[in-house]
Amino acid sequence: MANANAESILAGLDPKQQVAAQALVGPTCILAGAGTGKTRTVTHRIAYGIATGHFAANRVLALTYTNRAAGELRSRLRSLGVGAVSVRTFHAAALAQLEFFWPQLVGVPAPSILESKAKLIGIAAKTLSINLDNAALRDMASEIEWRKYSMLSMDEYSELSESRPKVAGLSFQKNLEVQKLYEQEKIRAQKLDWEDVLVLTLGLLKAEPRALAHVQSQYRFFTVDEYQDISPLQHALLDQWLGQHAELCVVGDPNQTIYSFTGASSEFLRNFADRFPGASVVDLTTNYRSTKQIVAFANRLTSDSALGGELEAAGPAGTAPQVASFESAQAEARAVALAIAEAIQSGLPRSDIAVLYRINNQSELLERALDALDISYQLRGGERFFARPEIKSAVQLIRAESLSPSGKPLHQAVSDIVRSLGWQANKPTEVGVVASKWEALNALLLMLDELPEGAGINDFALELADRAHSQHEPTTEAVTLSTIHAAKGLEWPMVFIVGLNEGYLPITYAKTPAAIQEEKRLLYVGITRAMRELRLSFATFDSSRERTPSRFLALLQSGSAK
């Protein structure tokens, strides 16, 4: 029976994906290009390993970098019948270990986690008579994260004054003083930031053999998603978890390395086979997401790459990607909104459309243009789905129903709950808040279709709690506005990429060849989000000054990338 089940797990994979799924012994590296079925492959590999007896489900740990990715992996594994597998972010796994061992070793609970660095950074800056606005506070927080992820002590960091870019407009010396005072304020408040969680867990496991032995006996089989984004600090912690074992599967794409500014390094992925001689290395290059024209377009950005990884299109032929110029950023936003309205009029759902850009403040003009046409949109990074008042109320009522069931069928019970909160079968004709509330409740109702057959109200309550915790949010019927960074891992049938100007993409502060290459990879990530239709645009004027098209557009239009 197990063999039949194992074979059925492999049945839905292509030949290369099957090779990856069957590489169950020793180190395995899956080089998965954009749209090649990375998540499908890695989840089927875990399920196949369990079905064949190579893995014990309770000793598998799958690691990700975001709660959303963890939620997606967890959901896919549950659908394959292996819900007992632990799927966590690096931070969540480390925090669980820190909170378990800290009371045993120190005698008190572990310190709590800062909600945000901004407040303490602001206090540190004011102590030095420095006023930092919100953007400067974010920049300083990012620099602190880079230092810690790079495993640099304050003394080691202080030696980088010549190579680090200016942060928040401060001299390197002032930057250093703010960081030192931030650390002091944090200690005074008896708080940790998320990087401290990794640092302290790493130190604890190195110093306490019993704790290390406990962790290494708990988990034996490791999978790391998006391995090109791992930092030296996270990798050092992973090494401790692994110990002398080599049951490690990593999956990543060096052409999607876009987080170097946070301390991430694709060197670990590139050097995997050197570190683990004899490792199984599988290349997934068949793109199932996009049309042949979009795949060919994306390949122009990697044709000169030493990383290789050119995609092969399995999708249908489609229309060629479009590139348009506009006289101003306002005209660009209006044209994009009109094109979206036309697509919606032709029958394309709003949720199938995304507009991507380099930095957050580029969304303002797009929001105004969409508002003017009464087109609903959602900002990635905006209000969280499970934080909405109507969704909070619905979740509470569903939980109450699960604790004291009325005996109604699941769909009827949930339908009655959302109706009590204002949902109705027909979408309201009003726009704005009314439409937004209806769409949120409707998205929650549609989540019932994702449950396995025979699920009850208790199953749905647990699913909602799990998804709220992991920020695994449903798709709502709205156009998505997002930075390209925040769009990584997602896809839409129709994608607009706007603001393709020098100063935006590549960003102004990308000066070195390495930084420019990262900006080019960022555009590659944006392009490969598109499934059927891709439109790129730029403005020739912005704020009464002439703007230059992005250098990457010339590469794309010439068909070469140098």
Coordinates of C-alpha atoms in Angstrom, one line a residue:
M1 CA 0.0 0.0 0.0
A2 CA 2.9 2.3 0.9
N3 CA 4.5 1.7 -2.5
A4 CA 1.3 2.4 -4.4
N5 CA 0.9 5.6 -2.4
A6 CA 4.5 6.5 -3.1
E7 CA 4.1 6.0 -6.8
S8 CA 0.9 8.1 -6.9
I9 CA 2.9 11.0 -5.2
L10 CA 5.4 10.8 -8.1
A11 CA 2.8 10.5 -10.8
G12 CA 2.1 14.3 -11.0
L13 CA 5.7 15.3 -11.5
D14 CA 7.7 15.7 -14.7
P15 CA 10.9 13.6 -15.2
K16 CA 13.3 16.1 -13.6
Q17 CA 11.0 16.8 -10.7
Q18 CA 10.8 13.0 -10.2
V19 CA 14.5 12.7 -10.0
A20 CA 14.6 15.5 -7.4
A21 CA 11.8 13.8 -5.4
Q22 CA 13.6 10.5 -5.4
A23 CA 16.9 11.9 -4.3
L24 CA 16.3 11.0 -0.6
V25 CA 19.7 10.0 0.8
G26 CA 22.4 12.5 1.6
P27 CA 22.7 16.1 0.5
T28 CA 20.5 17.3 -2.4
C29 CA 20.5 20.6 -4.2
I30 CA 17.5 21.5 -6.4
L31 CA 18.3 24.5 -8.7
A32 CA 14.8 25.6 -9.5
G33 CA 14.3 28.4 -12.0
A34 CA 11.3 30.7 -11.9
G35 CA 8.0 28.9 -12.5
T36 CA 9.5 25.5 -12.6
G37 CA 7.4 24.0 -9.8
K38 CA 9.8 24.5 -6.9
T39 CA 7.2 24.2 -4.1
R40 CA 5.5 21.3 -5.8
T41 CA 8.7 19.4 -6.1
V42 CA 10.0 19.9 -2.6
T43 CA 6.7 19.1 -1.0
H44 CA 6.3 15.9 -3.1
R45 CA 9.9 15.0 -2.2
I46 CA 9.1 15.2 1.5
A47 CA 5.8 13.2 1.0
Y48 CA 7.6 10.6 -1.1
G49 CA 10.4 10.3 1.5
I50 CA 7.8 9.6 4.2
A51 CA 5.7 7.2 2.1
T52 CA 8.8 5.1 1.3
G53 CA 10.0 5.1 4.9
H54 CA 13.2 7.1 4.3
F55 CA 11.9 10.0 6.5
A56 CA 10.1 10.0 9.8
A57 CA 7.5 12.8 9.5
N58 CA 8.1 14.0 13.1
R59 CA 11.8 14.3 12.4
V60 CA 11.5 16.5 9.3
L61 CA 12.0 20.2 9.5
A62 CA 11.3 22.4 6.5
L63 CA 12.7 25.9 6.8
T64 CA 11.5 29.1 5.0
Y65 CA 12.1 32.8 5.3
T66 CA 8.6 34.2 5.5
N67 CA 5.4 33.2 7.4
R68 CA 3.5 33.2 4.0
A69 CA 5.9 30.7 2.5
A70 CA 5.7 28.5 5.6
G71 CA 1.9 28.6 5.4
E72 CA 2.0 27.7 1.7
L73 CA 4.3 24.7 2.3
R74 CA 2.3 23.6 5.3
S75 CA -0.9 23.7 3.3
R76 CA 0.6 21.7 0.4
L77 CA 2.0 19.1 2.7
R78 CA -1.3 18.7 4.5
S79 CA -3.0 18.1 1.1
L80 CA -0.5 15.3 0.5
G81 CA -1.4 13.7 3.8
V82 CA 1.8 14.6 5.7
G83 CA 0.6 17.3 8.1
A84 CA 2.9 16.1 10.9
V85 CA 5.9 17.7 9.3
S86 CA 7.3 20.8 11.0
V87 CA 7.4 23.8 8.7
R88 CA 8.8 26.9 10.2
T89 CA 10.7 30.1 9.4
F90 CA 14.3 30.2 10.7
H91 CA 13.2 32.7 13.3
A92 CA 10.3 30.7 14.5
A93 CA 12.4 27.5 14.8
A94 CA 15.1 29.4 16.7
L95 CA 12.6 31.1 19.0
A96 CA 11.0 27.8 20.0
Q97 CA 14.4 26.4 21.0
L98 CA 15.4 29.6 22.8
E99 CA 12.1 29.7 24.8
F100 CA 12.5 26.0 25.6
F101 CA 16.1 26.1 26.8
W102 CA 16.4 29.6 28.3
P103 CA 14.3 28.9 31.5
Q104 CA 16.3 25.6 32.1
L105 CA 19.7 27.3 31.8
V106 CA 19.0 30.8 33.1
G107 CA 16.1 30.2 35.5
V108 CA 13.8 32.8 34.0
P109 CA 11.7 33.1 30.8
A110 CA 13.5 34.2 27.7
P111 CA 13.2 38.0 27.0
S112 CA 10.3 39.1 24.8
I113 CA 10.7 40.2 21.2
L114 CA 10.6 43.8 20.0
E115 CA 7.6 44.6 17.8
S116 CA 9.8 47.0 15.9
K117 CA 13.3 48.4 16.1
A118 CA 12.1 51.9 15.2
K119 CA 11.1 53.2 18.7
L120 CA 14.5 52.2 20.3
I121 CA 16.5 53.5 17.3
G122 CA 14.6 56.8 17.6
I123 CA 15.4 57.0 21.3
A124 CA 19.1 56.3 20.6
A125 CA 19.1 59.0 17.9
K126 CA 17.5 61.6 20.1
T127 CA 20.0 61.0 22.8
L128 CA 22.6 62.1 20.2
S129 CA 20.4 65.1 19.2
I130 CA 19.7 63.4 15.9
N131 CA 16.2 63.5 14.4
L132 CA 15.3 60.6 12.1
D133 CA 12.1 60.4 10.0
N134 CA 10.3 57.1 9.4
A135 CA 12.3 56.4 6.2
A136 CA 15.6 57.0 8.0
L137 CA 14.5 54.8 10.9
R138 CA 13.7 52.0 8.5
D139 CA 17.1 52.4 6.8
M140 CA 18.9 52.2 10.2
A141 CA 16.9 49.1 11.1
S142 CA 18.0 47.5 7.8
E143 CA 21.6 48.3 8.5
I144 CA 21.4 46.7 12.0
E145 CA 19.9 43.6 10.4
W146 CA 22.6 43.5 7.7
R147 CA 25.4 43.7 10.4
K148 CA 23.9 40.9 12.5
Y149 CA 23.0 38.6 9.6
S150 CA 26.6 39.1 8.4
M151 CA 27.8 38.0 11.9
L152 CA 29.8 41.1 12.4
S153 CA 30.6 42.4 15.9
M154 CA 30.4 46.1 16.5
D155 CA 34.2 46.3 16.3
E156 CA 34.3 44.3 13.1
Y157 CA 31.5 46.5 11.7
S158 CA 33.4 49.7 12.7
E159 CA 36.3 48.7 10.3
L160 CA 33.9 49.0 7.3
S161 CA 33.7 52.7 7.3
E162 CA 35.1 53.0 3.8
S163 CA 33.0 50.3 2.2
R164 CA 29.5 50.7 3.7
P165 CA 27.1 53.2 2.0
K166 CA 25.8 56.2 4.0
V167 CA 22.8 55.2 6.1
A168 CA 19.9 57.6 6.9
G169 CA 22.1 60.5 5.8
L170 CA 24.5 60.0 8.8
S171 CA 28.2 59.9 8.8
F172 CA 29.6 56.4 9.6
Q173 CA 30.7 57.5 13.0
K174 CA 27.2 58.8 13.9
N175 CA 25.7 55.6 12.4
L176 CA 28.0 53.6 14.7
E177 CA 27.0 55.6 17.8
V178 CA 23.3 55.2 17.1
Q179 CA 23.7 51.4 16.7
K180 CA 25.7 51.2 20.0
L181 CA 23.0 53.2 21.9
Y182 CA 20.3 51.1 20.3
E183 CA 21.9 47.9 21.7
Q184 CA 22.1 49.6 25.1
E185 CA 18.5 50.7 25.0
K186 CA 17.5 47.1 24.0
I187 CA 19.3 45.6 27.0
R188 CA 17.8 48.2 29.3
A189 CA 14.3 47.3 28.1
Q190 CA 15.1 43.6 28.4
K191 CA 14.1 42.9 24.9
L192 CA 15.5 41.0 21.9
D193 CA 15.2 41.8 18.2
W194 CA 14.7 39.0 15.8
E195 CA 18.4 38.8 14.8
D196 CA 19.2 38.4 18.5
V197 CA 17.0 35.3 18.6
L198 CA 19.3 33.7 16.0
V199 CA 22.5 34.9 17.6
L200 CA 21.5 33.7 21.1
T201 CA 20.2 30.3 19.9
L202 CA 23.4 29.8 18.0
G203 CA 25.5 30.7 21.0
L204 CA 23.4 28.5 23.3
L205 CA 23.7 25.4 21.1
K206 CA 27.5 25.9 20.8
A207 CA 27.9 26.3 24.6
E208 CA 25.5 23.7 25.8
P209 CA 26.1 20.2 24.5
R210 CA 23.0 18.8 26.1
A211 CA 20.8 21.3 24.3
L212 CA 22.5 20.7 21.0
A213 CA 22.1 16.9 21.4
H214 CA 18.4 17.4 22.1
V215 CA 17.9 19.5 19.0
Q216 CA 19.9 17.2 16.8
S217 CA 17.9 14.2 18.0
Q218 CA 14.6 16.0 17.4
Y219 CA 15.2 16.8 13.7
R220 CA 17.2 14.7 11.3
F221 CA 15.9 15.6 7.8
F222 CA 16.1 19.2 6.7
T223 CA 14.7 21.1 3.7
V224 CA 15.6 24.7 3.1
D225 CA 13.5 26.8 0.7
E226 CA 14.9 29.8 -1.2
Y227 CA 18.4 28.8 -0.2
Q228 CA 19.9 31.6 -2.3
D229 CA 18.6 34.0 0.4
I230 CA 20.3 32.4 3.4
S231 CA 22.6 34.7 5.5
P232 CA 25.8 33.7 7.1
L233 CA 24.1 33.8 10.5
Q234 CA 21.2 31.5 9.4
H235 CA 23.7 29.2 7.8
A236 CA 25.8 28.9 11.0
L237 CA 22.6 28.0 12.9
L238 CA 21.7 25.4 10.2
D239 CA 25.1 23.8 10.6
Q240 CA 24.5 23.4 14.3
W241 CA 21.1 21.8 13.7
L242 CA 22.7 19.4 11.1
G243 CA 25.7 18.4 13.1
Q244 CA 27.5 15.5 11.5
H245 CA 24.5 14.5 9.4
A246 CA 24.1 15.4 5.7
E247 CA 20.4 14.8 5.3
L248 CA 19.9 18.2 3.8
C249 CA 17.8 19.3 0.7
V250 CA 18.2 22.9 -0.4
V251 CA 16.2 24.5 -3.2
G252 CA 16.9 27.9 -4.8
D253 CA 17.6 29.9 -7.9
P254 CA 20.8 32.1 -8.0
N255 CA 19.1 34.2 -10.7
Q256 CA 16.5 35.3 -8.1
T257 CA 19.0 36.5 -5.5
I258 CA 17.5 39.9 -4.6
Y259 CA 18.2 40.2 -0.9
S260 CA 21.9 40.8 -0.7
F261 CA 21.2 44.1 1.0
T262 CA 19.9 42.2 4.0
G263 CA 23.1 40.0 4.3
A264 CA 21.8 37.1 2.2
S265 CA 24.4 35.3 0.2
S266 CA 23.9 33.0 -2.8
E267 CA 27.4 31.7 -2.3
F268 CA 26.1 28.9 -0.1
L269 CA 23.9 27.7 -3.0
R270 CA 26.6 28.1 -5.6
N271 CA 29.2 26.2 -3.5
F272 CA 26.8 23.5 -2.3
A273 CA 28.4 20.7 -4.4
D274 CA 31.9 21.8 -3.3
R275 CA 30.9 21.6 0.3
F276 CA 29.1 18.3 -0.1
P277 CA 31.1 16.2 -2.7
G278 CA 28.8 13.6 -4.3
A279 CA 25.7 15.7 -3.6
S280 CA 22.7 15.1 -5.8
V281 CA 22.2 18.2 -7.9
V282 CA 19.0 18.6 -10.0
D283 CA 18.4 21.4 -12.5
L284 CA 14.7 22.4 -13.0
T285 CA 14.5 24.6 -16.0
T286 CA 11.0 23.9 -17.5
N287 CA 8.9 27.0 -16.8
Y288 CA 5.2 26.1 -16.5
R289 CA 4.0 29.5 -15.5
S290 CA 4.5 31.8 -18.4
T291 CA 3.9 32.0 -22.2
K292 CA 6.8 31.3 -24.5
Q293 CA 7.2 35.0 -25.3
I294 CA 7.4 36.0 -21.6
V295 CA 10.0 33.2 -20.9
A296 CA 12.1 34.3 -23.9
F297 CA 11.9 37.9 -22.7
A298 CA 13.1 36.9 -19.2
N299 CA 15.9 34.9 -20.6
R300 CA 17.4 38.0 -22.1
L301 CA 18.3 39.2 -18.6
T302 CA 20.2 36.0 -17.8
S303 CA 21.9 35.3 -21.2
D304 CA 25.2 36.7 -20.0
S305 CA 24.9 35.3 -16.5
A306 CA 27.7 33.0 -15.2
L307 CA 24.9 31.4 -13.2
G308 CA 23.2 29.9 -16.3
G309 CA 19.7 28.8 -15.6
E310 CA 18.0 29.7 -18.9
L311 CA 14.4 28.7 -18.8
E312 CA 12.6 26.4 -21.2
A313 CA 9.0 27.3 -21.9
A314 CA 6.3 24.7 -21.5
G315 CA 3.5 27.2 -21.7
P316 CA 1.5 28.2 -24.8
A317 CA 2.4 30.9 -27.2
G318 CA 1.0 34.3 -26.3
T319 CA 1.3 38.0 -27.0
A320 CA 4.7 39.7 -27.0
P321 CA 5.5 41.8 -23.8
Q322 CA 4.7 45.4 -24.4
V323 CA 6.9 48.4 -23.6
A324 CA 5.4 51.9 -23.4
S325 CA 6.6 55.4 -22.6
F326 CA 4.5 58.2 -21.1
E327 CA 5.1 61.9 -20.7
S328 CA 4.7 61.8 -16.9
A329 CA 4.3 59.4 -14.0
Q330 CA 0.7 60.6 -13.7
A331 CA 0.0 59.8 -17.3
E332 CA 1.6 56.4 -16.8
A333 CA -0.6 55.6 -13.8
R334 CA -3.8 56.7 -15.7
A335 CA -2.9 54.6 -18.7
V336 CA -2.3 51.5 -16.5
A337 CA -5.6 52.1 -14.7
L338 CA -7.5 52.4 -18.0
A339 CA -5.8 49.2 -19.3
I340 CA -6.8 47.4 -16.1
A341 CA -10.4 48.6 -16.5
E342 CA -10.5 47.3 -20.1
A343 CA -9.1 43.9 -19.0
I344 CA -11.8 43.7 -16.3
Q345 CA -14.5 44.7 -18.7
S346 CA -13.3 41.8 -21.0
G347 CA -13.8 39.4 -18.2
L348 CA -10.5 39.1 -16.4
P349 CA -10.9 39.0 -12.6
R350 CA -9.3 41.8 -10.6
S351 CA -7.3 39.2 -8.6
D352 CA -5.6 38.1 -11.8
I353 CA -3.9 41.5 -12.2
A354 CA -0.9 43.0 -10.5
V355 CA 1.0 46.2 -10.8
L356 CA 4.7 46.0 -9.7
Y357 CA 7.2 48.7 -8.9
R358 CA 10.6 49.2 -7.2
I359 CA 9.8 51.2 -4.1
N360 CA 6.7 51.7 -1.9
N361 CA 6.0 55.4 -2.7
Q362 CA 5.5 54.6 -6.3
S363 CA 2.0 53.2 -5.4
E364 CA 0.4 56.6 -4.6
L365 CA -0.3 57.7 -8.2
L366 CA -1.5 54.2 -9.0
E367 CA -3.9 54.2 -6.1
R368 CA -5.4 57.5 -7.1
A369 CA -5.8 56.4 -10.7
L370 CA -7.5 53.1 -9.7
D371 CA -9.7 55.0 -7.2
A372 CA -10.8 57.4 -10.0
L373 CA -12.1 54.4 -11.9
D374 CA -13.7 52.6 -8.9
I375 CA -11.3 49.7 -9.3
S376 CA -10.7 47.8 -6.0
Y377 CA -7.0 47.1 -5.2
Q378 CA -5.0 45.6 -2.3
L379 CA -1.5 46.8 -1.3
R380 CA 0.8 44.0 -0.4
G381 CA 2.2 45.0 2.9
G382 CA -1.0 47.0 3.7
E383 CA -3.8 45.9 6.1
R384 CA -3.5 42.3 6.9
F385 CA -6.5 40.1 6.0
F386 CA -6.8 38.5 9.4
A387 CA -6.5 41.9 11.1
R388 CA -9.6 43.2 9.4
P389 CA -12.5 43.7 12.0
E390 CA -15.0 41.7 10.0
I391 CA -12.6 38.8 9.6
K392 CA -11.6 38.9 13.3
S393 CA -15.3 38.7 14.2
A394 CA -15.9 35.8 11.7
V395 CA -13.0 33.8 13.1
Q396 CA -14.2 34.3 16.7
L397 CA -17.7 33.1 15.7
I398 CA -16.3 30.1 13.8
R399 CA -14.2 29.2 16.8
A400 CA -17.3 29.5 19.1
E401 CA -19.3 27.2 16.7
S402 CA -16.4 24.7 16.7
L403 CA -16.5 24.6 20.5
S404 CA -20.3 24.2 20.7
P405 CA -21.4 22.8 17.3
S406 CA -24.9 23.5 16.1
G407 CA -25.0 20.4 14.0
K408 CA -25.3 22.3 10.7
P409 CA -23.3 21.2 7.7
L410 CA -20.0 23.1 7.5
H411 CA -20.8 25.3 4.5
Q412 CA -24.2 26.3 6.0
A413 CA -22.7 27.1 9.4
V414 CA -20.0 29.3 7.9
S415 CA -22.5 30.9 5.5
D416 CA -24.8 31.8 8.3
I417 CA -21.9 33.4 10.2
V418 CA -20.7 35.6 7.3
R419 CA -24.3 36.6 6.6
S420 CA -24.7 37.7 10.2
L421 CA -21.7 40.1 9.5
G422 CA -23.2 41.6 6.4
W423 CA -22.2 39.2 3.6
Q424 CA -24.9 38.5 0.9
A425 CA -24.9 36.2 -2.1
N426 CA -24.8 39.0 -4.6
K427 CA -21.8 41.4 -4.6
P428 CA -23.0 44.9 -3.6
T429 CA -23.0 47.6 -6.2
E430 CA -21.3 50.1 -3.8
V431 CA -17.6 50.6 -4.0
G432 CA -15.0 51.5 -1.3
V433 CA -15.5 50.2 2.2
V434 CA -18.7 48.2 1.5
A435 CA -17.2 46.3 -1.4
S436 CA -14.0 45.7 0.5
K437 CA -15.8 44.2 3.4
W438 CA -17.9 42.0 1.2
E439 CA -14.8 40.8 -0.7
A440 CA -13.0 39.9 2.5
L441 CA -15.9 37.9 3.8
N442 CA -16.4 36.2 0.5
A443 CA -12.7 35.3 0.4
L444 CA -13.1 33.6 3.8
L445 CA -16.1 31.7 2.5
L446 CA -14.2 30.5 -0.6
M447 CA -11.5 29.1 1.7
L448 CA -14.0 26.2 2.4
D449 CA -13.3 24.9 -1.1
E450 CA -9.6 24.3 -0.1
L451 CA -10.5 22.0 2.7
P452 CA -10.3 18.2 2.2
E453 CA -13.5 16.3 1.7
G454 CA -15.3 15.5 4.9
A455 CA -13.8 18.4 6.9
G456 CA -15.9 19.9 9.7
I457 CA -16.2 23.2 11.5
N458 CA -13.4 22.3 13.9
D459 CA -11.1 21.6 11.0
F460 CA -11.9 25.0 9.5
A461 CA -11.3 26.7 12.8
L462 CA -7.9 25.1 13.1
E463 CA -7.1 26.0 9.4
L464 CA -8.0 29.7 10.1
A465 CA -5.9 29.8 13.2
D466 CA -3.0 28.3 11.4
R467 CA -3.3 30.6 8.4
A468 CA -3.7 33.7 10.7
H469 CA -0.5 32.7 12.6
S470 CA 1.5 32.1 9.4
Q471 CA 0.0 35.1 7.6
H472 CA -1.1 32.8 4.8
E473 CA -3.8 35.0 3.4
P474 CA -6.5 34.2 0.8
T475 CA -6.8 35.8 -2.5
T476 CA -9.3 38.7 -2.5
E477 CA -11.1 40.0 -5.6
A478 CA -8.8 43.1 -6.1
V479 CA -5.9 44.2 -8.2
T480 CA -2.6 43.8 -6.4
L481 CA -0.2 46.7 -6.0
S482 CA 3.2 45.5 -4.8
T483 CA 6.9 46.2 -4.8
I484 CA 8.8 43.5 -6.8
H485 CA 10.5 42.4 -3.7
A486 CA 7.2 41.7 -2.0
A487 CA 5.9 39.9 -5.1
K488 CA 8.6 37.2 -5.1
G489 CA 7.0 33.8 -5.1
L490 CA 3.7 35.0 -6.5
E491 CA 2.2 35.0 -10.0
W492 CA -0.6 36.7 -12.0
P493 CA -2.0 36.2 -15.5
M494 CA -1.6 39.9 -16.2
V495 CA 1.4 41.9 -14.8
F496 CA 2.3 45.6 -15.2
I497 CA 5.8 46.7 -14.2
V498 CA 5.9 50.5 -14.0
G499 CA 8.5 53.2 -13.3
L500 CA 11.3 51.5 -15.4
N501 CA 13.5 54.5 -15.2
E502 CA 17.1 55.1 -14.1
G503 CA 16.9 56.0 -10.4
Y504 CA 14.1 53.5 -9.8
L505 CA 15.3 50.3 -11.5
P506 CA 18.2 50.3 -11.1
I507 CA 17.7 52.3 -7.9
T508 CA 19.8 55.5 -7.5
Y509 CA 22.1 54.0 -4.8
A510 CA 23.0 50.9 -6.9
K511 CA 26.5 52.0 -7.9
T512 CA 28.7 48.9 -8.0
P513 CA 28.6 46.3 -10.7
A514 CA 27.3 43.8 -8.1
A515 CA 24.5 46.1 -7.1
I516 CA 23.5 46.7 -10.7
Q517 CA 23.5 42.9 -11.3
E518 CA 21.1 42.6 -8.3
E519 CA 18.8 45.2 -9.8
K520 CA 18.8 43.3 -13.0
R521 CA 17.9 40.1 -11.2
L522 CA 15.1 42.1 -9.5
L523 CA 13.6 43.0 -12.9
Y524 CA 13.9 39.3 -13.9
V525 CA 11.9 38.4 -10.8
G526 CA 9.2 40.9 -11.8
I527 CA 9.0 39.7 -15.4
T528 CA 8.7 36.1 -14.3
R529 CA 5.6 36.8 -12.2
A530 CA 3.6 37.2 -15.4
M531 CA 1.7 34.2 -16.8
R532 CA 0.0 35.4 -19.9
E533 CA 0.4 39.2 -20.4
L534 CA 3.2 41.5 -19.5
R535 CA 3.4 45.3 -19.9
L536 CA 6.4 47.4 -19.0
S537 CA 6.4 51.2 -18.9
F538 CA 8.3 54.3 -17.9
A539 CA 7.8 58.1 -17.8
T540 CA 10.0 60.6 -19.8
F541 CA 9.3 63.3 -17.2
D542 CA 8.7 63.2 -13.5
S543 CA 8.3 66.2 -11.1
S544 CA 9.2 68.6 -14.0
R545 CA 12.5 66.9 -14.8
E546 CA 13.5 64.6 -17.6
R547 CA 13.8 61.0 -16.7
T548 CA 15.9 58.4 -18.5
P549 CA 14.5 54.9 -19.4
S550 CA 16.1 52.1 -17.4
R551 CA 19.2 50.7 -19.1
F552 CA 17.6 47.2 -18.7
L553 CA 14.9 48.2 -21.3
A554 CA 17.5 48.5 -24.0
L555 CA 18.9 45.1 -23.1
L556 CA 15.4 43.6 -23.3
Q557 CA 14.4 45.3 -26.5
S558 CA 17.7 44.5 -28.2
G559 CA 17.4 40.8 -27.2
S560 CA 20.8 40.8 -25.5
A561 CA 22.0 41.4 -22.0
K562 CA 25.6 42.5 -21.4

